[in-house]
Structure formats: structure tokens, C-alpha cells
Amino acid sequence: MFEEQGGGPNTATTLSLVADAHHTVLLNECRLVELAAHWADLHHPDSQAPVEQPLPGAEQGRQLGGDGTPEVLEFAGAEFGARMEISSGFARALMADALDLRHRLPELWQLIMTGGVPAWKARKVAQATRHLSRDSAMQVDAAVARAIVGLPWVRFETLLGAKIIEADPRAAEEQAKIWEAERFVRSRRTNQSGLKLLIAKANAGDVIYFLATVNRIAEILKLQGDMESVDVRRSKAIGVLAQPALALQLLWEFRNEQRPAPEPQQPNEPIDNEPDAPYEMSAASPGEDDQAKAEPAELIIDPPTMDVRKLRPRVMLHIHLSEEALLGYGSGKFALGGVARFEGVGPVTLGQVRRFLADTNCDVRVQPVIDPQDAPPVDSYEIPRRIREAMFLRMPASCFPYAAHTGRLELDHTISYLSPSRGGPPGQTGVGKLGPMIRFEHRVKTHGRWRVRQPESGVWI
């Protein structure tokens, strides 16, 4: 299009052309969804001439969408797909999504009609809610239609999952049990000789504890002198776990060599943005390594005074529950579970929370409710833990435009911090003056051409 590298439109015009092209694609994809619904209308079973006795294998009507959608003649997808240059299966899926949107998700359908939402996002909602009744699907539609426009997909998907659970907790609990029955552990070949790929799908709690144990053994291997990368040591830890007696011996021998437990956080004690420093191996005494190689340690299977709690990996899990979910659990429509937010996992039913706590036999600590407004700002650049916790409770995701990152991120001062000794104002570090970002976004905001302001707490422009 632009023959000369130095020619063509300038940066502002180029971005304008990008926006126009994107909007055109958006409109055309929404138009295809609308046409798919119309094509289904043209191929309703009533449009077929009645026959006294249909021939074996003749075309019949099928319900492609969920509850409340009309039937469609089954050959309609073949013609529609051929024209779109896609398979008839993909064409049927497009018609099913279109019918669900029009008959079960009316607010999203209106966005499709105006080109106000990417078609693929609306279709994902149709697919995720197909198992629900029409009334439950419409309840989800009303709850998520506004959020789908502004939220990045990963964060919207979390909201969608929670609203699906809320719309029909019983169905969500039954679906969770179906998914739990599909757990597996498999191995696959790789094209790298001597290595295999291990794939597992398991309960979130089991995976978290497994990874914590793998990390702990990887730390122990470093304490023993293994200076390979942490990923290599983690892979070696799987081999150690494959020998339970050896794993038990390592965990027992190093039970007292933990990272120092943090002291209770004082109200005004600062905390850095940087992660903790990695373990450092202490120097071994002369001849110690040779002696260890010459004399294998005795294998300890079951020490008589073993406290198994000392062998557990240290993991901090955050599960957020609303008062409504707790009060409704076990009665009425929440008899089989409400909804909870499991950090790093997503929305889960209360039944899943109960099974996780029972199966893992972990210690539970109920933390008091933190009110983000009850966290007065401080003058220092360092961020006290109470402000950090309040920030992540109020904004558990990046504030960068369209960012999909969630979790406990870095916190950026919306207005660059200026030390009070250089004339900076008091109270520069507070809930209404910070924003969570990953490191790259933080760099773009600090060193790029971006400018940001926070006119009110939790709103970034």
C-alpha cells in the first residue's frame, strides 16, 4: 500500500486508519452473525414441503441452540458453510450461537445488531450459557452485557463464570462434578530424546499443593548444592516425588530450614514491590561433600516423632466469599452451592470450596473484612501491607487499558512520587493514588508517551 518506507501517512493518521479498519472488521463479523440467524429462519422445518413418509436419511429439523431456540433443517449448514468457505460443522456452530444470542441473550443481541461488541466474544457467552435454561441465560445476559464492552476477555470470563454459577447454582455444582470426573494424568512424547511431557488436569487445590511441594524440593536441591536453573530443579523434583521414601527423607531432613517466617505486620510498616530474594546456599565445610558421597544417608521412612505439619509446603490461598453466598448456602436455591472467588483459579461453587478444604486437610484462617476506604494514605514511597491488601481487594487486575493480567501486581503511583524533602505533598501513597500494573505496563507509563490521571479512586484515564 505504501510504496516508500519513508512515505505514507504519519503516526496520527496511521492510528486513525487502524481504528477505521478495526471498526469495519467488527461490523462485518457482527453482520455475519445476524445473517446466520436469518439463514436459520429461512430453513425452519415449517419451510419444508410436507411429505407423507420421509425417506430414510432425509433432512430433518434439529435444535442447534439451547432451550428456547427454534429448530433448523440440518442440511442448512452445508450450504451456508460452503459460501463462507468453512466446514458445515463450523457453520452449524455459528447458526447455533446466533440463535442463542437472539432468543436467549437479548442484550448481547442488541450489541451484535449495532456492531457494539466483537462477535467472537458474544459467541463465547452463547456457548458458555447453552446448558442453562432460557430464563437463567437471560439472567446472565442482563448481568454481563455492559461489562463485555470494556473488560479484557480474561477478566470478563471470570465475571461470566461467576454469573453462570449465580444464575443456576445447582447446575453449576453438577457441572463441577462432571468436570472433576474428567481429571487425568498423561504423558506424551517429545521430539527431544530422553525427555517426556507430563500433562495433568486435577483439582485446583491439589495442583497448588503439588506445585508448592515441587518448589520446596527444588529449594532443597539447591541447598544440597544443585545450581541448575529453578525450572530444571523443579523437573528433578518430580523425579524425587516419584520415589516417596526419598521425598520424605529430604522433607524431613530440611524441615527446619525454611525461609524466615515474617514478623507480624505493623500498621505503618512498609513493604517493597520486589519479590523475596532467592535462597542462597551456605558454604560447606572442607571434606563434607566427599564424606556425603562416600557415606549414603540412612533412609528415614517414619521417624517416631514426626510432625507431618512441618513437611507440608507453605502456601497462602485466598478465597473470597460474600455474605449473601454464606447465608444462602445450604438453603433454598443455594442448597448445592453459591459462588466464591478463588484467587488464581477463578469463580467456584461453595461445594467445591468445601471439598477442597476437606480433601487437602489444610489449616484455615478467617481474615477480617478489609474496607479499602479505611486505609489512610502515608507519606513514604514504600507501600504498607494494609494499603497493598486494600488495593488488591478493590482492584484485583491491572488498570492498564485492555490489560488481561490479574493477581498481586506492582503498584504504580499515578502521579510520580516526589519526596517530601524535595517539596512533595503529604499522603502521596494511598488507595486512591495507586494503580496495579505488570512491569512492562509500569515501564510504558513511566518512560513512554502515556499520561494517566485518576480523577476519583478506582478510575484511570
Tab-separated table of C-alpha atoms in Angstrom:
chain	number	residue	atom	x	y	z
A	1	MET	CA	0.000	0.000	0.000
A	2	PHE	CA	2.752	2.433	0.941
A	3	GLU	CA	5.499	2.047	-1.630
A	4	GLU	CA	8.190	4.060	0.085
A	5	GLN	CA	9.266	3.236	3.603
A	6	GLY	CA	9.565	6.906	4.439
A	7	GLY	CA	6.273	7.864	2.763
A	8	GLY	CA	2.677	7.248	3.661
A	9	PRO	CA	0.587	8.697	6.474
A	10	ASN	CA	2.042	9.999	9.709
A	11	THR	CA	1.559	8.293	13.069
A	12	ALA	CA	-1.734	10.020	13.911
A	13	THR	CA	-3.260	9.222	10.512
A	14	THR	CA	-1.988	5.640	10.673
A	15	LEU	CA	-3.659	5.073	14.024
A	16	SER	CA	-6.863	6.584	12.622
A	17	LEU	CA	-6.727	4.139	9.692
A	18	VAL	CA	-6.128	1.282	12.122
A	19	ALA	CA	-9.225	2.286	14.103
A	20	ASP	CA	-11.328	2.518	10.922
A	21	ALA	CA	-10.167	-0.885	9.667
A	22	HIS	CA	-10.820	-2.458	13.061
A	23	HIS	CA	-14.322	-0.982	13.189
A	24	THR	CA	-15.075	-2.293	9.673
A	25	VAL	CA	-13.995	-5.812	10.663
A	26	LEU	CA	-16.114	-5.581	13.814
A	27	LEU	CA	-19.226	-4.557	11.865
A	28	ASN	CA	-18.762	-7.242	9.210
A	29	GLU	CA	-18.304	-10.030	11.771
A	30	CYS	CA	-21.445	-8.926	13.615
A	31	ARG	CA	-23.261	-8.806	10.270
A	32	LEU	CA	-22.293	-12.437	9.628
A	33	VAL	CA	-23.861	-13.464	12.961
A	34	GLU	CA	-27.051	-11.610	12.028
A	35	LEU	CA	-27.103	-13.307	8.602
A	36	ALA	CA	-26.549	-16.721	10.225
A	37	ALA	CA	-29.693	-16.205	12.317
A	38	HIS	CA	-31.629	-15.137	9.227
A	39	TRP	CA	-30.395	-18.172	7.286
A	40	ALA	CA	-31.659	-20.374	10.111
A	41	ASP	CA	-35.052	-18.656	9.875
A	42	LEU	CA	-35.189	-19.438	6.164
A	43	HIS	CA	-34.572	-23.109	6.950
A	44	HIS	CA	-37.080	-23.740	9.721
A	45	PRO	CA	-38.740	-27.176	9.363
A	46	ASP	CA	-42.042	-25.426	8.551
A	47	SER	CA	-40.419	-24.107	5.356
A	48	GLN	CA	-40.133	-27.661	4.016
A	49	ALA	CA	-42.954	-29.102	1.940
A	50	PRO	CA	-44.751	-31.789	3.968
A	51	VAL	CA	-44.336	-35.385	2.876
A	52	GLU	CA	-46.436	-38.342	3.913
A	53	GLN	CA	-43.489	-40.630	4.594
A	54	PRO	CA	-39.933	-39.197	4.635
A	55	LEU	CA	-37.241	-41.320	3.044
A	56	PRO	CA	-34.537	-42.857	5.247
A	57	GLY	CA	-31.691	-40.377	5.636
A	58	ALA	CA	-33.826	-37.452	4.534
A	59	GLU	CA	-33.332	-33.999	6.044
A	60	GLN	CA	-34.877	-33.373	9.461
A	61	GLY	CA	-35.209	-30.476	11.864
A	62	ARG	CA	-32.637	-30.138	14.679
A	63	GLN	CA	-32.368	-27.779	17.632
A	64	LEU	CA	-28.904	-26.308	17.247
A	65	GLY	CA	-29.077	-23.821	20.122
A	66	GLY	CA	-30.134	-24.016	23.737
A	67	ASP	CA	-33.507	-24.013	25.456
A	68	GLY	CA	-35.968	-21.702	23.706
A	69	THR	CA	-34.345	-21.675	20.249
A	70	PRO	CA	-36.195	-22.895	17.135
A	71	GLU	CA	-35.292	-25.965	15.115
A	72	VAL	CA	-33.321	-25.697	11.867
A	73	LEU	CA	-33.185	-28.048	8.888
A	74	GLU	CA	-29.965	-29.992	9.308
A	75	PHE	CA	-28.658	-29.519	5.742
A	76	ALA	CA	-28.750	-25.726	6.042
A	77	GLY	CA	-25.246	-25.647	7.500
A	78	ALA	CA	-23.724	-27.285	4.427
A	79	GLU	CA	-24.838	-24.537	2.055
A	80	PHE	CA	-24.044	-21.720	4.466
A	81	GLY	CA	-20.608	-23.171	5.199
A	82	ALA	CA	-19.737	-23.635	1.535
A	83	ARG	CA	-20.471	-19.984	0.851
A	84	MET	CA	-18.320	-18.890	3.824
A	85	GLU	CA	-15.584	-21.377	2.892
A	86	ILE	CA	-15.834	-23.144	6.233
A	87	SER	CA	-16.955	-26.647	7.202
A	88	SER	CA	-20.633	-27.400	7.749
A	89	GLY	CA	-19.834	-28.080	11.395
A	90	PHE	CA	-18.458	-24.573	11.881
A	91	ALA	CA	-21.468	-23.180	10.009
A	92	ARG	CA	-23.892	-25.040	12.316
A	93	ALA	CA	-21.985	-23.701	15.331
A	94	LEU	CA	-22.313	-20.142	14.000
A	95	MET	CA	-26.068	-20.570	13.493
A	96	ALA	CA	-26.434	-22.089	16.972
A	97	ASP	CA	-24.628	-19.140	18.558
A	98	ALA	CA	-26.681	-16.652	16.537
A	99	LEU	CA	-29.967	-18.250	17.598
A	100	ASP	CA	-28.879	-18.339	21.239
A	101	LEU	CA	-27.979	-14.662	21.109
A	102	ARG	CA	-31.279	-13.646	19.554
A	103	HIS	CA	-33.603	-15.856	21.632
A	104	ARG	CA	-31.754	-16.201	24.957
A	105	LEU	CA	-29.322	-13.258	25.253
A	106	PRO	CA	-31.297	-10.211	24.058
A	107	GLU	CA	-28.966	-7.506	25.390
A	108	LEU	CA	-25.947	-9.053	23.698
A	109	TRP	CA	-28.027	-9.457	20.531
A	110	GLN	CA	-28.669	-5.732	20.501
A	111	LEU	CA	-24.920	-5.144	20.708
A	112	ILE	CA	-24.475	-7.507	17.757
A	113	MET	CA	-27.092	-5.601	15.764
A	114	THR	CA	-25.235	-2.311	16.312
A	115	GLY	CA	-21.698	-3.691	15.987
A	116	GLY	CA	-21.035	-2.771	19.592
A	117	VAL	CA	-19.227	-5.962	20.599
A	118	PRO	CA	-16.742	-8.302	18.890
A	119	ALA	CA	-18.763	-11.201	17.524
A	120	TRP	CA	-16.414	-13.819	18.934
A	121	LYS	CA	-16.958	-12.533	22.477
A	122	ALA	CA	-20.739	-12.682	22.185
A	123	ARG	CA	-20.487	-16.172	20.700
A	124	LYS	CA	-18.346	-17.327	23.640
A	125	VAL	CA	-21.097	-16.217	26.025
A	126	ALA	CA	-23.689	-18.101	23.970
A	127	GLN	CA	-21.602	-21.273	24.159
A	128	ALA	CA	-20.890	-20.914	27.888
A	129	THR	CA	-24.596	-20.496	28.735
A	130	ARG	CA	-26.098	-23.078	26.358
A	131	HIS	CA	-26.629	-25.626	29.123
A	132	LEU	CA	-28.737	-23.141	31.117
A	133	SER	CA	-32.471	-22.697	30.866
A	134	ARG	CA	-33.685	-19.725	28.849
A	135	ASP	CA	-34.569	-17.757	31.996
A	136	SER	CA	-31.159	-18.414	33.577
A	137	ALA	CA	-29.396	-17.444	30.349
A	138	MET	CA	-31.311	-14.165	30.248
A	139	GLN	CA	-30.271	-13.517	33.864
A	140	VAL	CA	-26.618	-13.929	32.879
A	141	ASP	CA	-27.157	-11.732	29.824
A	142	ALA	CA	-28.502	-8.875	31.941
A	143	ALA	CA	-25.553	-9.176	34.344
A	144	VAL	CA	-22.707	-9.203	31.811
A	145	ALA	CA	-23.859	-7.238	28.749
A	146	ARG	CA	-22.405	-3.929	29.913
A	147	ALA	CA	-19.143	-5.422	31.139
A	148	ILE	CA	-18.357	-7.251	27.892
A	149	VAL	CA	-17.656	-3.971	26.096
A	150	GLY	CA	-14.967	-2.593	28.413
A	151	LEU	CA	-13.346	-5.528	30.202
A	152	PRO	CA	-10.486	-7.538	28.690
A	153	TRP	CA	-11.642	-11.045	27.860
A	154	VAL	CA	-9.729	-12.870	30.620
A	155	ARG	CA	-11.270	-10.662	33.302
A	156	PHE	CA	-14.691	-10.780	31.655
A	157	GLU	CA	-14.512	-14.581	31.521
A	158	THR	CA	-14.053	-14.635	35.301
A	159	LEU	CA	-17.139	-12.443	35.743
A	160	LEU	CA	-19.087	-14.619	33.299
A	161	GLY	CA	-18.213	-17.780	35.217
A	162	ALA	CA	-19.392	-16.242	38.476
A	163	LYS	CA	-22.699	-15.085	36.974
A	164	ILE	CA	-23.344	-18.520	35.473
A	165	ILE	CA	-22.906	-20.061	38.927
A	166	GLU	CA	-25.208	-17.449	40.473
A	167	ALA	CA	-27.880	-17.988	37.806
A	168	ASP	CA	-28.151	-21.729	38.498
A	169	PRO	CA	-26.049	-22.954	41.458
A	170	ARG	CA	-27.471	-26.464	41.237
A	171	ALA	CA	-26.487	-26.857	37.588
A	172	ALA	CA	-23.072	-25.324	38.339
A	173	GLU	CA	-22.429	-27.837	41.110
A	174	GLU	CA	-23.487	-30.731	38.879
A	175	GLN	CA	-21.251	-29.425	36.079
A	176	ALA	CA	-18.342	-29.099	38.516
A	177	LYS	CA	-18.724	-32.769	39.464
A	178	ILE	CA	-18.786	-33.742	35.779
A	179	TRP	CA	-15.546	-31.814	35.199
A	180	GLU	CA	-13.985	-33.394	38.290
A	181	ALA	CA	-14.775	-36.817	36.819
A	182	GLU	CA	-12.684	-35.876	33.757
A	183	ARG	CA	-9.416	-35.436	35.680
A	184	PHE	CA	-6.377	-37.202	34.273
A	185	VAL	CA	-2.588	-37.518	34.256
A	186	ARG	CA	-0.953	-38.415	30.946
A	187	SER	CA	2.469	-38.427	29.364
A	188	ARG	CA	3.365	-37.650	25.777
A	189	ARG	CA	6.402	-37.983	23.607
A	190	THR	CA	8.527	-35.021	22.623
A	191	ASN	CA	10.921	-34.616	19.731
A	192	GLN	CA	13.753	-34.200	22.248
A	193	SER	CA	15.379	-37.509	23.031
A	194	GLY	CA	15.366	-38.569	26.666
A	195	LEU	CA	12.511	-36.261	27.680
A	196	LYS	CA	8.776	-36.755	28.027
A	197	LEU	CA	5.937	-34.294	28.528
A	198	LEU	CA	3.733	-34.668	31.613
A	199	ILE	CA	0.184	-33.297	31.412
A	200	ALA	CA	-2.328	-33.300	34.242
A	201	LYS	CA	-5.774	-31.928	34.943
A	202	ALA	CA	-6.652	-32.072	38.632
A	203	ASN	CA	-8.476	-30.204	41.357
A	204	ALA	CA	-7.104	-26.686	41.768
A	205	GLY	CA	-6.161	-27.322	45.395
A	206	ASP	CA	-4.232	-30.489	44.528
A	207	VAL	CA	-2.318	-28.683	41.772
A	208	ILE	CA	-1.459	-25.787	44.083
A	209	TYR	CA	-0.168	-28.126	46.792
A	210	PHE	CA	1.700	-30.250	44.249
A	211	LEU	CA	3.475	-27.227	42.778
A	212	ALA	CA	4.273	-25.940	46.262
A	213	THR	CA	5.865	-29.288	47.124
A	214	VAL	CA	7.790	-29.297	43.829
A	215	ASN	CA	9.072	-25.792	44.620
A	216	ARG	CA	10.055	-26.844	48.136
A	217	ILE	CA	12.045	-29.849	46.889
A	218	ALA	CA	13.665	-27.622	44.236
A	219	GLU	CA	14.801	-25.319	47.068
A	220	ILE	CA	16.187	-28.303	48.989
A	221	LEU	CA	18.129	-29.442	45.919
A	222	LYS	CA	19.736	-26.007	45.772
A	223	LEU	CA	20.614	-26.226	49.461
A	224	GLN	CA	22.327	-29.531	48.633
A	225	GLY	CA	24.460	-27.801	46.000
A	226	ASP	CA	22.432	-28.194	42.804
A	227	MET	CA	22.971	-24.875	40.985
A	228	GLU	CA	20.903	-25.667	37.883
A	229	SER	CA	18.116	-23.250	36.923
A	230	VAL	CA	14.975	-23.319	39.027
A	231	ASP	CA	12.974	-24.892	36.169
A	232	VAL	CA	15.457	-27.736	35.840
A	233	ARG	CA	15.401	-28.303	39.604
A	234	ARG	CA	11.592	-28.379	39.526
A	235	SER	CA	11.706	-31.066	36.865
A	236	LYS	CA	14.159	-33.024	39.023
A	237	ALA	CA	11.765	-32.619	41.957
A	238	ILE	CA	9.148	-34.604	40.038
A	239	GLY	CA	11.650	-37.459	39.898
A	240	VAL	CA	12.165	-37.170	43.646
A	241	LEU	CA	8.412	-37.273	44.249
A	242	ALA	CA	8.262	-40.433	42.155
A	243	GLN	CA	10.270	-42.046	44.987
A	244	PRO	CA	8.103	-41.291	48.058
A	245	ALA	CA	10.667	-42.562	50.583
A	246	LEU	CA	13.375	-40.286	49.161
A	247	ALA	CA	10.991	-37.318	49.073
A	248	LEU	CA	10.007	-37.949	52.687
A	249	GLN	CA	13.638	-38.129	53.738
A	250	LEU	CA	14.508	-34.810	52.078
A	251	LEU	CA	11.492	-33.027	53.512
A	252	TRP	CA	12.235	-34.373	56.986
A	253	GLU	CA	15.948	-33.561	56.933
A	254	PHE	CA	15.304	-29.983	55.826
A	255	ARG	CA	12.144	-29.442	57.876
A	256	ASN	CA	13.763	-26.687	59.945
A	257	GLU	CA	15.469	-24.924	57.044
A	258	GLN	CA	12.666	-22.679	55.912
A	259	ARG	CA	12.576	-19.104	54.827
A	260	PRO	CA	12.235	-16.961	57.963
A	261	ALA	CA	8.626	-16.528	58.960
A	262	PRO	CA	7.630	-12.865	58.638
A	263	GLU	CA	7.075	-10.887	61.779
A	264	PRO	CA	3.560	-9.584	62.392
A	265	GLN	CA	2.977	-6.601	60.129
A	266	GLN	CA	2.868	-3.310	61.972
A	267	PRO	CA	0.264	-0.766	60.835
A	268	ASN	CA	2.804	1.601	59.256
A	269	GLU	CA	5.452	-0.925	58.246
A	270	PRO	CA	6.406	-0.544	54.544
A	271	ILE	CA	6.665	-3.362	52.057
A	272	ASP	CA	8.640	-3.379	48.801
A	273	ASN	CA	7.314	-4.112	45.332
A	274	GLU	CA	10.100	-6.605	44.666
A	275	PRO	CA	9.748	-10.367	45.343
A	276	ASP	CA	11.741	-12.051	48.072
A	277	ALA	CA	15.352	-12.856	47.315
A	278	PRO	CA	16.012	-16.485	46.323
A	279	TYR	CA	17.581	-18.996	48.662
A	280	GLU	CA	21.364	-18.833	48.968
A	281	MET	CA	23.340	-21.972	49.753
A	282	SER	CA	25.542	-21.799	52.815
A	283	ALA	CA	29.189	-22.734	52.403
A	284	ALA	CA	30.026	-26.361	53.146
A	285	SER	CA	32.878	-27.318	55.408
A	286	PRO	CA	36.022	-28.867	53.823
A	287	GLY	CA	35.596	-32.533	53.002
A	288	GLU	CA	31.891	-32.502	53.738
A	289	ASP	CA	30.849	-33.174	50.151
A	290	ASP	CA	33.265	-36.086	49.795
A	291	GLN	CA	32.040	-37.635	53.017
A	292	ALA	CA	28.402	-37.307	51.928
A	293	LYS	CA	29.203	-39.055	48.637
A	294	ALA	CA	31.102	-41.843	50.335
A	295	GLU	CA	28.519	-42.494	53.041
A	296	PRO	CA	24.915	-42.519	51.783
A	297	ALA	CA	22.485	-41.195	54.344
A	298	GLU	CA	20.250	-43.725	56.032
A	299	LEU	CA	16.758	-43.691	54.557
A	300	ILE	CA	14.226	-42.428	57.097
A	301	ILE	CA	10.757	-43.820	56.432
A	302	ASP	CA	8.755	-42.946	59.523
A	303	PRO	CA	10.532	-41.016	62.287
A	304	PRO	CA	8.749	-41.798	65.564
A	305	THR	CA	8.335	-38.125	66.475
A	306	MET	CA	7.442	-36.880	63.016
A	307	ASP	CA	5.154	-33.860	62.909
A	308	VAL	CA	3.647	-34.054	59.415
A	309	ARG	CA	2.672	-30.399	59.590
A	310	LYS	CA	6.354	-29.495	59.314
A	311	LEU	CA	6.557	-31.335	55.998
A	312	ARG	CA	3.714	-29.518	54.340
A	313	PRO	CA	4.597	-26.810	51.834
A	314	ARG	CA	3.761	-23.297	52.892
A	315	VAL	CA	1.046	-21.930	50.651
A	316	MET	CA	-1.187	-18.907	51.122
A	317	LEU	CA	-4.535	-19.273	49.372
A	318	HIS	CA	-7.121	-16.512	49.165
A	319	ILE	CA	-10.791	-17.483	48.823
A	320	HIS	CA	-13.258	-14.590	48.813
A	321	LEU	CA	-16.845	-15.172	49.925
A	322	SER	CA	-19.736	-12.754	50.035
A	323	GLU	CA	-22.122	-12.583	52.960
A	324	GLU	CA	-25.024	-13.449	50.653
A	325	ALA	CA	-23.329	-16.640	49.462
A	326	LEU	CA	-22.584	-17.784	53.020
A	327	LEU	CA	-26.064	-17.020	54.330
A	328	GLY	CA	-27.714	-18.738	51.373
A	329	TYR	CA	-25.524	-21.830	51.372
A	330	GLY	CA	-27.485	-24.925	52.323
A	331	SER	CA	-30.943	-23.406	51.945
A	332	GLY	CA	-33.248	-22.505	49.109
A	333	LYS	CA	-31.817	-22.346	45.600
A	334	PHE	CA	-28.264	-22.265	47.015
A	335	ALA	CA	-28.729	-25.717	48.547
A	336	LEU	CA	-25.910	-27.117	46.416
A	337	GLY	CA	-23.610	-24.112	46.484
A	338	GLY	CA	-23.204	-20.388	45.958
A	339	VAL	CA	-20.214	-18.727	44.337
A	340	ALA	CA	-16.760	-17.881	45.697
A	341	ARG	CA	-13.695	-16.286	44.101
A	342	PHE	CA	-10.560	-18.403	44.387
A	343	GLU	CA	-7.532	-16.223	43.593
A	344	GLY	CA	-5.523	-17.737	40.755
A	345	VAL	CA	-8.340	-20.148	39.897
A	346	GLY	CA	-11.484	-18.119	39.284
A	347	PRO	CA	-15.108	-18.464	40.379
A	348	VAL	CA	-16.000	-21.763	42.042
A	349	THR	CA	-19.058	-23.132	43.803
A	350	LEU	CA	-19.177	-23.280	47.586
A	351	GLY	CA	-19.419	-27.054	47.234
A	352	GLN	CA	-16.020	-27.026	45.515
A	353	VAL	CA	-14.596	-24.870	48.317
A	354	ARG	CA	-15.914	-27.297	50.928
A	355	ARG	CA	-14.473	-30.319	49.099
A	356	PHE	CA	-11.125	-28.591	48.645
A	357	LEU	CA	-10.791	-27.733	52.341
A	358	ALA	CA	-11.857	-31.249	53.355
A	359	ASP	CA	-9.648	-33.118	50.876
A	360	THR	CA	-6.453	-31.131	51.429
A	361	ASN	CA	-6.768	-31.113	55.231
A	362	CYS	CA	-5.245	-27.643	55.311
A	363	ASP	CA	-5.329	-25.068	58.074
A	364	VAL	CA	-7.963	-22.357	57.584
A	365	ARG	CA	-7.581	-18.809	58.807
A	366	VAL	CA	-10.560	-16.481	58.506
A	367	GLN	CA	-9.353	-12.955	57.814
A	368	PRO	CA	-11.433	-9.919	58.828
A	369	VAL	CA	-13.122	-7.875	56.150
A	370	ILE	CA	-10.860	-5.090	54.878
A	371	ASP	CA	-12.555	-1.848	53.922
A	372	PRO	CA	-10.444	-0.161	51.201
A	373	GLN	CA	-11.715	3.209	52.399
A	374	ASP	CA	-10.354	2.510	55.876
A	375	ALA	CA	-6.721	2.705	54.754
A	376	PRO	CA	-5.412	6.247	55.235
A	377	PRO	CA	-2.532	7.292	52.937
A	378	VAL	CA	1.061	7.626	54.067
A	379	ASP	CA	3.874	9.986	53.115
A	380	SER	CA	6.506	7.353	52.272
A	381	TYR	CA	7.207	5.885	48.835
A	382	GLU	CA	7.106	2.337	50.245
A	383	ILE	CA	3.625	0.813	50.378
A	384	PRO	CA	2.378	-0.544	53.739
A	385	ARG	CA	0.837	-4.010	53.611
A	386	ARG	CA	-2.583	-2.752	54.713
A	387	ILE	CA	-2.710	-0.401	51.707
A	388	ARG	CA	-1.434	-3.137	49.397
A	389	GLU	CA	-4.110	-5.581	50.568
A	390	ALA	CA	-6.806	-2.923	50.271
A	391	MET	CA	-5.663	-2.162	46.702
A	392	PHE	CA	-5.785	-5.774	45.542
A	393	LEU	CA	-9.183	-6.316	47.139
A	394	ARG	CA	-10.598	-3.270	45.368
A	395	MET	CA	-8.760	-3.750	42.059
A	396	PRO	CA	-7.561	-7.366	41.566
A	397	ALA	CA	-6.387	-6.646	37.990
A	398	SER	CA	-4.175	-4.310	36.007
A	399	CYS	CA	-5.528	-0.799	35.414
A	400	PHE	CA	-3.695	-0.536	32.070
A	401	PRO	CA	-6.111	-0.188	29.104
A	402	TYR	CA	-7.423	-3.588	27.974
A	403	ALA	CA	-4.859	-5.431	30.104
A	404	ALA	CA	-5.740	-9.004	30.975
A	405	HIS	CA	-3.345	-9.520	33.887
A	406	THR	CA	-4.788	-10.279	37.310
A	407	GLY	CA	-3.298	-11.061	40.687
A	408	ARG	CA	-0.966	-9.259	43.036
A	409	LEU	CA	0.853	-6.931	40.663
A	410	GLU	CA	3.200	-3.994	41.081
A	411	LEU	CA	1.617	-0.804	42.361
A	412	ASP	CA	2.349	2.400	40.457
A	413	HIS	CA	1.965	5.925	41.793
A	414	THR	CA	-0.480	7.556	39.360
A	415	ILE	CA	1.248	10.879	39.967
A	416	SER	CA	5.015	10.449	40.132
A	417	TYR	CA	6.197	10.362	43.728
A	418	LEU	CA	8.135	13.389	44.981
A	419	SER	CA	9.977	13.073	48.265
A	420	PRO	CA	8.656	15.403	50.998
A	421	SER	CA	12.252	16.581	51.487
A	422	ARG	CA	12.070	17.976	47.950
A	423	GLY	CA	8.701	19.640	48.449
A	424	GLY	CA	6.401	16.673	47.805
A	425	PRO	CA	2.907	16.813	49.375
A	426	PRO	CA	1.886	14.547	52.271
A	427	GLY	CA	-0.179	11.395	51.729
A	428	GLN	CA	1.169	10.521	48.266
A	429	THR	CA	0.856	6.754	48.843
A	430	GLY	CA	-2.761	5.702	49.247
A	431	VAL	CA	-5.554	3.583	47.766
A	432	GLY	CA	-6.800	6.437	45.585
A	433	LYS	CA	-3.326	7.324	44.315
A	434	LEU	CA	-2.000	3.956	43.144
A	435	GLY	CA	-2.703	1.619	40.234
A	436	PRO	CA	-1.798	-2.078	39.758
A	437	MET	CA	0.282	-2.937	36.664
A	438	ILE	CA	2.752	-5.537	35.457
A	439	ARG	CA	6.362	-4.451	35.000
A	440	PHE	CA	6.085	-3.795	31.224
A	441	GLU	CA	2.960	-1.645	31.638
A	442	HIS	CA	4.661	0.179	34.500
A	443	ARG	CA	7.606	0.964	32.208
A	444	VAL	CA	5.356	2.129	29.368
A	445	LYS	CA	3.528	4.503	31.696
A	446	THR	CA	6.733	5.812	33.296
A	447	HIS	CA	9.049	6.081	30.299
A	448	GLY	CA	6.705	6.134	27.287
A	449	ARG	CA	4.426	8.789	25.852
A	450	TRP	CA	1.455	7.775	28.005
A	451	ARG	CA	-0.162	10.081	30.506
A	452	VAL	CA	-2.591	8.916	33.178
A	453	ARG	CA	-4.706	10.547	35.862
A	454	GLN	CA	-7.054	9.199	38.498
A	455	PRO	CA	-9.921	11.707	38.849
A	456	GLU	CA	-11.530	9.542	41.501
A	457	SER	CA	-10.437	6.421	43.346
A	458	GLY	CA	-10.532	3.419	41.032
A	459	VAL	CA	-10.995	5.384	37.773
A	460	TRP	CA	-7.989	5.789	35.481
A	461	ILE	CA	-7.981	7.979	32.381
